[in-house]
Tab-separated table of C-alpha atoms in Angstrom:
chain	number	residue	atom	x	y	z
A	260	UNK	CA	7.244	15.592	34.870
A	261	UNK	CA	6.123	13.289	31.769
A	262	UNK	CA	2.735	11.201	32.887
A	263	UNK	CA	3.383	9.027	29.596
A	264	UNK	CA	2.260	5.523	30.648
A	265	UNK	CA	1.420	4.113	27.134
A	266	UNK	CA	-0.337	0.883	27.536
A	267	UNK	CA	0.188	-1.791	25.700
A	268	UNK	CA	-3.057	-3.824	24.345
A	269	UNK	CA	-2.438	-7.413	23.047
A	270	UNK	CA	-3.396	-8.850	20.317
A	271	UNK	CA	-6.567	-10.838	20.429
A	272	UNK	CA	-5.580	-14.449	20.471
A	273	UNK	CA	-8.172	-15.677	18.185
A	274	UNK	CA	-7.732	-13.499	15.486
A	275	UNK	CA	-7.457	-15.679	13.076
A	276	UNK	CA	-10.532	-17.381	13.745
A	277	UNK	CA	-13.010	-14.127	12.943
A	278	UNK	CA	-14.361	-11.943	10.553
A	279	UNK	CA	-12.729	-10.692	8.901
A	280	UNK	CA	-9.923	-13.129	8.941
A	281	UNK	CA	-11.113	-16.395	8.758
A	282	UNK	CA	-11.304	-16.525	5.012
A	283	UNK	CA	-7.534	-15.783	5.352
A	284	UNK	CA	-7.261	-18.467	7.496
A	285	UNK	CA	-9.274	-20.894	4.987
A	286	UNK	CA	-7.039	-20.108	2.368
A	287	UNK	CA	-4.075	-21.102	3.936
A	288	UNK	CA	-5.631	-23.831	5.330
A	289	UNK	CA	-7.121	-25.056	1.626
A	290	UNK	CA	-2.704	-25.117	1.050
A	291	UNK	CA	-3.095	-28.394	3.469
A	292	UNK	CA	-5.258	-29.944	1.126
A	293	UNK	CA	-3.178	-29.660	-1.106
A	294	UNK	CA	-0.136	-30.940	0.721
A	295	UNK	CA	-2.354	-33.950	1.704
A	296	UNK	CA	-3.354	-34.696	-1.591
A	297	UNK	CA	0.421	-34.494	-3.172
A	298	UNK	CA	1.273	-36.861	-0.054
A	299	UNK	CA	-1.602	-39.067	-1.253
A	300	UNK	CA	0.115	-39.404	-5.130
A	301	UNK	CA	3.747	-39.801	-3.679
A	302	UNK	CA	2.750	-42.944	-1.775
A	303	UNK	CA	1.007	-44.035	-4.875
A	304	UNK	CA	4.376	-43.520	-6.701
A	305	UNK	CA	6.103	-45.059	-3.601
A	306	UNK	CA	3.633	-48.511	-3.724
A	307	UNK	CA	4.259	-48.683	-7.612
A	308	UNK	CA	7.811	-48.529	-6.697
A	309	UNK	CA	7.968	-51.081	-4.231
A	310	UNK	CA	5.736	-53.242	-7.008
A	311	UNK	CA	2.488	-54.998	-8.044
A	312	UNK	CA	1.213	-56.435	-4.653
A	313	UNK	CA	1.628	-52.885	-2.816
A	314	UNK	CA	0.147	-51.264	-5.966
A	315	UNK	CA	-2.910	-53.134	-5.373
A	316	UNK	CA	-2.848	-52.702	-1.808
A	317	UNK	CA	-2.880	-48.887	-2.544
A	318	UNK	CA	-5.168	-49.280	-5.293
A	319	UNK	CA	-8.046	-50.965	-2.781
A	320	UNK	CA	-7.492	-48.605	-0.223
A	321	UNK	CA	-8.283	-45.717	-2.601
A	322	UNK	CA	-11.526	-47.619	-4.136
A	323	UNK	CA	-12.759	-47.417	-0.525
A	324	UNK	CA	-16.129	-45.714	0.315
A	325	UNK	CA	-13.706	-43.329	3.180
A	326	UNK	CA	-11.270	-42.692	0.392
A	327	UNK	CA	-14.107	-41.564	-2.224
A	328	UNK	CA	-14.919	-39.256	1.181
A	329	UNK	CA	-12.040	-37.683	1.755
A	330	UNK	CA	-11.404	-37.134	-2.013
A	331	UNK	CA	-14.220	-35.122	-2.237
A	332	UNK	CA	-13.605	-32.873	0.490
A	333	UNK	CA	-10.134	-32.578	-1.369
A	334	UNK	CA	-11.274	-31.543	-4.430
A	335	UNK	CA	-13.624	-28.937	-2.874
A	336	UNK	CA	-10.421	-27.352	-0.897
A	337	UNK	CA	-8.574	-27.477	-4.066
A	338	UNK	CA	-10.850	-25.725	-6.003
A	339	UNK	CA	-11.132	-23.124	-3.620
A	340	UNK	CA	-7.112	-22.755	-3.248
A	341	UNK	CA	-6.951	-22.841	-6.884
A	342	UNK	CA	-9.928	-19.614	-6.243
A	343	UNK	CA	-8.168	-17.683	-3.849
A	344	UNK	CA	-4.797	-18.492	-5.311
A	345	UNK	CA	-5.629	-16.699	-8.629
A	346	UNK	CA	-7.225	-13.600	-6.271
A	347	UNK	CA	-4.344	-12.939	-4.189
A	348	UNK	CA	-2.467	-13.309	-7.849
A	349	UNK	CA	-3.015	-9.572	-8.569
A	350	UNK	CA	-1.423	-8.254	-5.298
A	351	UNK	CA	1.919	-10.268	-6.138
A	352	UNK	CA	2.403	-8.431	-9.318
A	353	UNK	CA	3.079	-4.553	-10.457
A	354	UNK	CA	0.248	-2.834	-11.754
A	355	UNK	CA	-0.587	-4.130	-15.615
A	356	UNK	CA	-0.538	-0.406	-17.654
A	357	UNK	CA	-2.644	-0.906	-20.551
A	358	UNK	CA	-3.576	2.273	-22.961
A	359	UNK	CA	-1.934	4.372	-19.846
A	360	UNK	CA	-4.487	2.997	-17.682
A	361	UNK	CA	-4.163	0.335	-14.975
A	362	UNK	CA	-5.762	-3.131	-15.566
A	363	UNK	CA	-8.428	-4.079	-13.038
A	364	UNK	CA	-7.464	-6.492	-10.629
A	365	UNK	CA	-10.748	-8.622	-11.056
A	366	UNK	CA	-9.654	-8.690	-14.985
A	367	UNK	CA	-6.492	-10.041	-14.338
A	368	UNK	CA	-7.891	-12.706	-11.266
A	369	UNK	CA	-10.494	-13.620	-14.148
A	370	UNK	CA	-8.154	-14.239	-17.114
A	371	UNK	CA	-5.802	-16.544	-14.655
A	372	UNK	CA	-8.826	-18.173	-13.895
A	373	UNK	CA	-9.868	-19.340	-17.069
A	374	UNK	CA	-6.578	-19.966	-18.538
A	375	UNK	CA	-6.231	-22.273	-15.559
A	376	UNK	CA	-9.714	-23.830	-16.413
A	377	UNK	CA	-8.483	-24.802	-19.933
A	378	UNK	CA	-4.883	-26.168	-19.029
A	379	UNK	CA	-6.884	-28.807	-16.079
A	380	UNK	CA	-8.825	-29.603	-18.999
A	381	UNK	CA	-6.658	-30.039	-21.497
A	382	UNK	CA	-4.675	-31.906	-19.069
A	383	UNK	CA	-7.952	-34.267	-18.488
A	384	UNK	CA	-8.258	-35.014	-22.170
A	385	UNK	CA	-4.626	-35.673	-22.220
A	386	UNK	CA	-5.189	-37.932	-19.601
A	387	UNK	CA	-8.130	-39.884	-20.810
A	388	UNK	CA	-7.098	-40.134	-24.188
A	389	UNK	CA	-3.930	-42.268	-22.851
A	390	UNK	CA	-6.351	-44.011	-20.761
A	391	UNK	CA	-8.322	-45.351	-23.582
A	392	UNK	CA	-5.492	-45.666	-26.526
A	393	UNK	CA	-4.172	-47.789	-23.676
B	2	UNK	CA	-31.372	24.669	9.106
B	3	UNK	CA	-32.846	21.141	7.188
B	4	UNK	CA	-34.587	18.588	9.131
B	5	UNK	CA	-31.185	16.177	8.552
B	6	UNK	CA	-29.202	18.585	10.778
B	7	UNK	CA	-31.440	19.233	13.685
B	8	UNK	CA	-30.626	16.104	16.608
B	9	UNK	CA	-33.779	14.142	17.153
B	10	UNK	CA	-32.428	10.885	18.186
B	11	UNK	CA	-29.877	9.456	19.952
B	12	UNK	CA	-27.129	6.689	20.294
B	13	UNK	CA	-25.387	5.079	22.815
B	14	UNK	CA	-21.087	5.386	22.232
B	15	UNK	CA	-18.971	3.587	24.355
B	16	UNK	CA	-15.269	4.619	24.423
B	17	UNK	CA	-12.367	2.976	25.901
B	18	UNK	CA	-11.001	5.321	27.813
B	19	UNK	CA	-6.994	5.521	29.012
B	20	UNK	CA	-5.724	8.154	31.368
B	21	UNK	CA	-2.286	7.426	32.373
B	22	UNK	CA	-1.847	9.571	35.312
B	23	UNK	CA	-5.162	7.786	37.141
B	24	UNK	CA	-5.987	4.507	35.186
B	25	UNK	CA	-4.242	1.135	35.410
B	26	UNK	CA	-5.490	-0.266	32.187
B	27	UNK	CA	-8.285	0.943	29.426
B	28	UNK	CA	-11.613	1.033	30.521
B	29	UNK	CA	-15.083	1.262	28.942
B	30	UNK	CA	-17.071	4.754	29.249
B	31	UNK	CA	-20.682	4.785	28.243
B	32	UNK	CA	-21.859	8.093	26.567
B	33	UNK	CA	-25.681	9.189	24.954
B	34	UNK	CA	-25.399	11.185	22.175
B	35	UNK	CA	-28.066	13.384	20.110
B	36	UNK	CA	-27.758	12.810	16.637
B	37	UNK	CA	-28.817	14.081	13.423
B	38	UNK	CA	-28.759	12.026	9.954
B	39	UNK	CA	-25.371	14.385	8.500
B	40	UNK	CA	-23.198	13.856	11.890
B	41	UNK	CA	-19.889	11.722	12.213
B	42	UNK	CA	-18.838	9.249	14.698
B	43	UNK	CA	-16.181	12.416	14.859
B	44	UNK	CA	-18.651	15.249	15.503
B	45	UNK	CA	-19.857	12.577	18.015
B	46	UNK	CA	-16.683	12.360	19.798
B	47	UNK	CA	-16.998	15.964	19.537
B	48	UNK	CA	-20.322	16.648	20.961
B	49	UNK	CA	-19.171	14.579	24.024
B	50	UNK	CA	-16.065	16.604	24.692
B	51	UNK	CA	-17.912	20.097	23.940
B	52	UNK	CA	-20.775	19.188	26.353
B	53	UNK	CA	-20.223	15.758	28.682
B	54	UNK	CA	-16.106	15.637	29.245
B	55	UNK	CA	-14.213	17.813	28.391
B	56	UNK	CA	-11.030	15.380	29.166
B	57	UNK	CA	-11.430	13.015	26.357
B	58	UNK	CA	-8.633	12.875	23.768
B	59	UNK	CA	-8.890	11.883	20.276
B	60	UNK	CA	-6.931	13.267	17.314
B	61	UNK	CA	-8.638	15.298	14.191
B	62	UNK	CA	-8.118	17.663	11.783
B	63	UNK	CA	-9.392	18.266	8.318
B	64	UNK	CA	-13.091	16.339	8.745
B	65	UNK	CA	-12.994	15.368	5.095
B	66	UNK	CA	-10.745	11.897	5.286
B	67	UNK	CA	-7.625	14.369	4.135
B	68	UNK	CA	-5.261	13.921	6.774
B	69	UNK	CA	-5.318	10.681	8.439
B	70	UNK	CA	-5.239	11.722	12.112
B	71	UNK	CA	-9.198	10.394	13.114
B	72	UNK	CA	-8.369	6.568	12.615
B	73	UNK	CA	-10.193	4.404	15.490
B	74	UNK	CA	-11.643	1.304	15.682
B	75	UNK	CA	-15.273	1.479	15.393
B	76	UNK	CA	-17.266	-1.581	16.497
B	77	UNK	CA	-13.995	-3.246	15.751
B	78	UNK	CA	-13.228	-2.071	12.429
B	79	UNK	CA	-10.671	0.336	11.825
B	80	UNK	CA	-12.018	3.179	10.211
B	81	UNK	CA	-11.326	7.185	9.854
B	82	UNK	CA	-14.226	8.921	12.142
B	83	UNK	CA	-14.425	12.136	9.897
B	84	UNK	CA	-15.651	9.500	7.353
B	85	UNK	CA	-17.914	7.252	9.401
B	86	UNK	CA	-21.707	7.891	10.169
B	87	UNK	CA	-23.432	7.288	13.223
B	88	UNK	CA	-26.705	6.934	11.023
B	89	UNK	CA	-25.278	3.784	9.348
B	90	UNK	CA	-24.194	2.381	12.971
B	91	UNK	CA	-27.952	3.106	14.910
B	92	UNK	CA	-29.557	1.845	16.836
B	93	UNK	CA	-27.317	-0.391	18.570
B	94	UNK	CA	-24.165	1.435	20.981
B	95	UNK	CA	-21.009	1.536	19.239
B	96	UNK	CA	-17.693	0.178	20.573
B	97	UNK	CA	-14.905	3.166	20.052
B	98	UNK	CA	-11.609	2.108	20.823
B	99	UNK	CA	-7.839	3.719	19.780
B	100	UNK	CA	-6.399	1.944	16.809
B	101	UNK	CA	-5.432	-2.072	17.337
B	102	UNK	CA	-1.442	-3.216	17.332
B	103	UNK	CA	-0.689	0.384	18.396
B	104	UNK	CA	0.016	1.480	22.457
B	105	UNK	CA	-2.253	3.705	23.709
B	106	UNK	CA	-1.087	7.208	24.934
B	107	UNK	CA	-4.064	8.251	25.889
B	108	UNK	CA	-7.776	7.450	25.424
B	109	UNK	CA	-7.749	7.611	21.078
B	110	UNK	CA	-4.867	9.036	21.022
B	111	UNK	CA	-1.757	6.101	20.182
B	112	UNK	CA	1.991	6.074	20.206
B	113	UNK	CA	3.102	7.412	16.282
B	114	UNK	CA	6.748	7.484	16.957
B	115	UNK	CA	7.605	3.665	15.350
B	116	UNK	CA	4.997	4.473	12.132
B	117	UNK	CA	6.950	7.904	11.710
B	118	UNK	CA	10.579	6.338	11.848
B	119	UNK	CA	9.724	3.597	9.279
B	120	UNK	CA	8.634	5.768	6.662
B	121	UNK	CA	11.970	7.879	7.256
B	122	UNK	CA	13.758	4.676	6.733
B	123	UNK	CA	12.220	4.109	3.442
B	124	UNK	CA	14.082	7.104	1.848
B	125	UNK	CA	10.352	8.787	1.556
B	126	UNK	CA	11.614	11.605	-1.799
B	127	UNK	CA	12.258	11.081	-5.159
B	128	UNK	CA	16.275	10.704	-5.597
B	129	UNK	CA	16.888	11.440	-9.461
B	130	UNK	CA	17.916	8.974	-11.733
B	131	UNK	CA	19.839	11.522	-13.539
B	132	UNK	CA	21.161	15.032	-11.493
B	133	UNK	CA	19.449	17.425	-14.168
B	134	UNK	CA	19.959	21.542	-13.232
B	135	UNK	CA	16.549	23.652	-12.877
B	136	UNK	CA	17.108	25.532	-16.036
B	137	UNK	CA	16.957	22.037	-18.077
B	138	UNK	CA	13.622	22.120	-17.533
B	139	UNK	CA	11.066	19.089	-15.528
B	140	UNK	CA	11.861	15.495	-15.439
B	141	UNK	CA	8.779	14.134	-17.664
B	142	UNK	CA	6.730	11.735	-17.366
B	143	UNK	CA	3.935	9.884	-19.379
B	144	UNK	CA	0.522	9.053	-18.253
B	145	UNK	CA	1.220	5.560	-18.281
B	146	UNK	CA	4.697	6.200	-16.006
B	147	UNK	CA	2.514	8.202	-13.606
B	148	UNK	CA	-0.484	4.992	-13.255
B	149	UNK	CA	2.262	2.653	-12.444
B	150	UNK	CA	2.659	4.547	-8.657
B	151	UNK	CA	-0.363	6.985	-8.320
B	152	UNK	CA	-2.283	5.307	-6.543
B	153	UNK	CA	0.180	4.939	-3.987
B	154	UNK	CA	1.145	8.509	-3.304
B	155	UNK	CA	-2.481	8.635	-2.507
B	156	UNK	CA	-1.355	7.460	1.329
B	157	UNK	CA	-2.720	9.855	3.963
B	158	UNK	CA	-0.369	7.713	6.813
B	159	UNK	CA	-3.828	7.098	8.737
B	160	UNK	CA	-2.338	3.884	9.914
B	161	UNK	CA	-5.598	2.056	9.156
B	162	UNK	CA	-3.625	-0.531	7.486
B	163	UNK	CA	-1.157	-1.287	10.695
B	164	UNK	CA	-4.573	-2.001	12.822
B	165	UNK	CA	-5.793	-4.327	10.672
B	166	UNK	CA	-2.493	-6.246	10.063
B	167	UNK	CA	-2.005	-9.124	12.262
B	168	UNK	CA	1.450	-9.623	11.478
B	169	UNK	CA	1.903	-6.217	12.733
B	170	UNK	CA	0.110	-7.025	15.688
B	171	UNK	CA	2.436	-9.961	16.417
B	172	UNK	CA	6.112	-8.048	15.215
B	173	UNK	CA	5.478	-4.098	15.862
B	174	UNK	CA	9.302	-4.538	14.218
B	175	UNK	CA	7.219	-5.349	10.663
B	176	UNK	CA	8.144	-2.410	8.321
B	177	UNK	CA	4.125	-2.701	7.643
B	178	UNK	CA	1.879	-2.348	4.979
B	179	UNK	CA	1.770	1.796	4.693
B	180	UNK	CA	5.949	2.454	4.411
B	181	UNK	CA	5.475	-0.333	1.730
B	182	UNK	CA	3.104	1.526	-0.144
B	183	UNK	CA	5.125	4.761	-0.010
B	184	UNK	CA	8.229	2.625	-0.927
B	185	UNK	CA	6.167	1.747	-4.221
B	186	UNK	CA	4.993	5.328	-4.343
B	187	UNK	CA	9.081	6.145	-5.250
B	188	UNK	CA	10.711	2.863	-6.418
B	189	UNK	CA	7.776	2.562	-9.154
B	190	UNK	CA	8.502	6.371	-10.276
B	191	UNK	CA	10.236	6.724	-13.886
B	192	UNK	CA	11.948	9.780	-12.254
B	193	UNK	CA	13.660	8.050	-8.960
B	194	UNK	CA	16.663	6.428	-9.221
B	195	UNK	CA	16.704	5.130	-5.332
B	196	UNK	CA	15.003	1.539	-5.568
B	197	UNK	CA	18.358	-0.205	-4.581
B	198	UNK	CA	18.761	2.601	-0.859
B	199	UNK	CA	15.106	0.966	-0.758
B	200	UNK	CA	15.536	-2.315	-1.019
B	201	UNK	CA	18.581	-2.886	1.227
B	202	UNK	CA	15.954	-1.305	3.952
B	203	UNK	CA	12.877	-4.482	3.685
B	204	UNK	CA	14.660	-7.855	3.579
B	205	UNK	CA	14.553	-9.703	6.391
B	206	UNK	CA	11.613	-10.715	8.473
B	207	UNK	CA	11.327	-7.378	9.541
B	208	UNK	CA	10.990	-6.170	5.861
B	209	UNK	CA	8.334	-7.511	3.384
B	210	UNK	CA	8.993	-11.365	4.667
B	211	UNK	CA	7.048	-10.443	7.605
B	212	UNK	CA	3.870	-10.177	5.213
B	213	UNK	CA	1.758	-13.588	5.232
B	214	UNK	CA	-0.983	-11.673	2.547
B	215	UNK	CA	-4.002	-11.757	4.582
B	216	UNK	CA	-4.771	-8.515	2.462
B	217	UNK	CA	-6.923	-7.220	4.950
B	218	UNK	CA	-5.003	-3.476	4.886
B	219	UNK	CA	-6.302	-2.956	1.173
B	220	UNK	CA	-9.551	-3.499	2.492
B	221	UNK	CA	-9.681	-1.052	5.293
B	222	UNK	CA	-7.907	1.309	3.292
B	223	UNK	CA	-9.872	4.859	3.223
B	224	UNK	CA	-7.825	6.074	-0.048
B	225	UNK	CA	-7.807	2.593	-1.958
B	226	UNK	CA	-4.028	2.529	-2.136
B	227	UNK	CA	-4.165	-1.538	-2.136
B	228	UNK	CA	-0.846	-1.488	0.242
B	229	UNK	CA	-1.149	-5.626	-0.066
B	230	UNK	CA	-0.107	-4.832	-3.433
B	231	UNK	CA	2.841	-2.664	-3.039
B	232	UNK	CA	3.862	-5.442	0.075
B	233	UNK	CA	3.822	-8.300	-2.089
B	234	UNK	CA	5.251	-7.367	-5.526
B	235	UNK	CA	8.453	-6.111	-3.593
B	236	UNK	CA	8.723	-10.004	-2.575
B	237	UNK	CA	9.442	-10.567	-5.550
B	238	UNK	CA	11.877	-7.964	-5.533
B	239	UNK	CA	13.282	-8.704	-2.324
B	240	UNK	CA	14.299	-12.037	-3.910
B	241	UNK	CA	15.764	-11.205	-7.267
B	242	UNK	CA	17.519	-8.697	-5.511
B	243	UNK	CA	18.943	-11.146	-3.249
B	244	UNK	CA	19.974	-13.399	-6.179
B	245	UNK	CA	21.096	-10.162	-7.825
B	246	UNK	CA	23.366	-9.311	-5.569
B	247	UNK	CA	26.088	-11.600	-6.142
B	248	UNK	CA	26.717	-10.704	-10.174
B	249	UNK	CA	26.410	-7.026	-9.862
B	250	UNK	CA	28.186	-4.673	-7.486
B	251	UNK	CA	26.381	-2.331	-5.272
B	252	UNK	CA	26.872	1.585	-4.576
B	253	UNK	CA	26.236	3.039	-0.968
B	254	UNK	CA	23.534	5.440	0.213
């Protein structure tokens, strides 16, 4: 007669929450911040929609001190999506084959990086250039 | 005999032990065990069934990270035994458990039978792109064709990966991050002509969807196959494919 009794162990319920998972966890919560922040611009769009007087409403809500605040903390989670975004790029894609030899991973996390680094900041001169032409 | 070999000191291992026939659920067994600088947390396991109980179960083969039978977790960590060293883990007692997100047969030893029947369902041999007779010759292949899958065909099926996926934990139906990588071993092979048979096995949220890239199977990996990798680029296939599907007709397995 067959003693198989397998036993079934469950999951711990706070995975997420530890080593070495929680920078996982981080990550996809940094993809909030950046939900926030898009919801942040639509209402912007929204106000400037509805016309001047909510436009200033939504203008002196975001010169607040709180506002400053929670952009900040934005920004930070951004950056860090934008991070972690670019190192999980490598694992979406087939292997690069340069020469007959595989590209690093950190090579191609790197290059994403920087040509990431140069579109924001072309964007920002872009941006400020309109700002003072104006 | 070199002073590294001879057992001077000794370290505490605590094994959760399962035995079906007497034990309602996994329990904790304390065990002291000499050790000298060279020794596993295998030859540990080892020592205790040679000389303290002679009823504890674990599986093992080749000793030298080869054949992918000694996975356990170790102090939560999955890891290969054969390949971990109780120097690096002294003083303090280690935790040895079976492997996480698997059931347990029997103290280390866990249920296979799921693992083995989702690599058969991945169509695990090279089917030829074009039928060629054996006095043609060998299909070739460059250098550069054979780096696009080695490094997955370097899968010893340790199951490593599986313990440390979550996603696995919570859907044991997840095709997982080791048949992925031997999927990529074959569809990413200039000689194999099988990637659609493939494909038609992973969509779904029991195929790659399932995958939320935590990543952390490429990190436990003992062979550095990166299965993450081989997961998440067939995403992308899964989804052409599905667009695909609707200009070009399909053959059958």
């Amino acid at each position: 007669m067959s003693e198989r009794r397998p036993f079934h162990r469950p999951q711990p319920r706070h995975w997420w929450a530890h080593k070495p998972y929680l920078a996982y966890t981080v990550r996809e919560l940094s993809g909030v911040a950046v939900a926030v922040y898009g919801a942040i611009l639509l209402a912007g769009l929204i106000c400037l929609w509805r016309g001047p007087e909510a436009y200033a409403v939504y203008r002196r809500i975001l010169s607040s001190d709180a506002a400053f605040a929670v952009h900040l903390v934005l920004l930070a989670a951004m950056l860090w999506h934008v991070l972690t975004w670019f190192q999980i790029l490598p694992k979406t894609m087939p292997k690069l084959i340069l020469r007959g030899r595989p590209v690093p991973q950190r090579q191609v996390t790197a290059i994403a990086l920087l040509v990431a680094m140069v579109c924001s900041a072309a964007l920002l001169v872009v941006v400020v250039a309109i700002g003072v032409t104006s | 005999m070199s002073d590294a070999t001879i057992p001077s000191k000794s370290i505490e291992l605590r094994v959760l032990r399962y035995r079906p026939a007497s034990d309602r659920e996994p329990v904790l067994v304390s065990y002291r065990v000499a050790y000298s600088d060279d020794m596993s947390v295998l030859q540990a396991l080892q020592s205790i069934k040679d000389t303290q109980d002679g009823s504890l179960s674990f599986r093992w083969s080749c000793r030298m990270a080869v054949c992918g039978s000694c996975g356990m977790m170790i102090n939560g960590e999955p890891k290969l035994a054969c390949n971990t060293f109780v120097r690096d883990l002294a003083p303090d007692a280690v935790i040895i458990e079976p492997l996480q997100n698997f059931p347990i047969e029997r103290d280390l030893v866990v249920t296979v039978g799921d693992f083995v029947k989702k690599i058969e369902s991945i169509y695990p041999y090279i089917i030829p792109k074009v039928a060629k007779p054996v006095e043609d010759g060998a299909h070739l292949q460059t250098p550069a064709q054979m780096a696009a899958y080695e490094s997955f065909s370097d899968c010893i099926n340790c199951m490593l990966c599986y313990a440390a996926c979550p996603q696995f934990g919570a859907n044991p139906d997840f095709i997982g991050p080791g048949a992925m990588a031997l999927l990529q071993r074959y569809n990413g092979d200039s000689r194999d002509g099988g990637r659609q048979f493939r494909l038609d096995q992973i969509h779904g949220e029991d195929g790659v969807w399932a995958c939320t890239a935590v990543g952390i199977c490429s990190e436990v990996c003992p062979k550095q196959v990166d299965p993450a990798n081989a997961v998440n680029q067939n995403k992308t296939n899964s989804a052409l494919d599905f667009f695909l599907h609707y200009v070009q007709p399909r053959s059958q397995p």
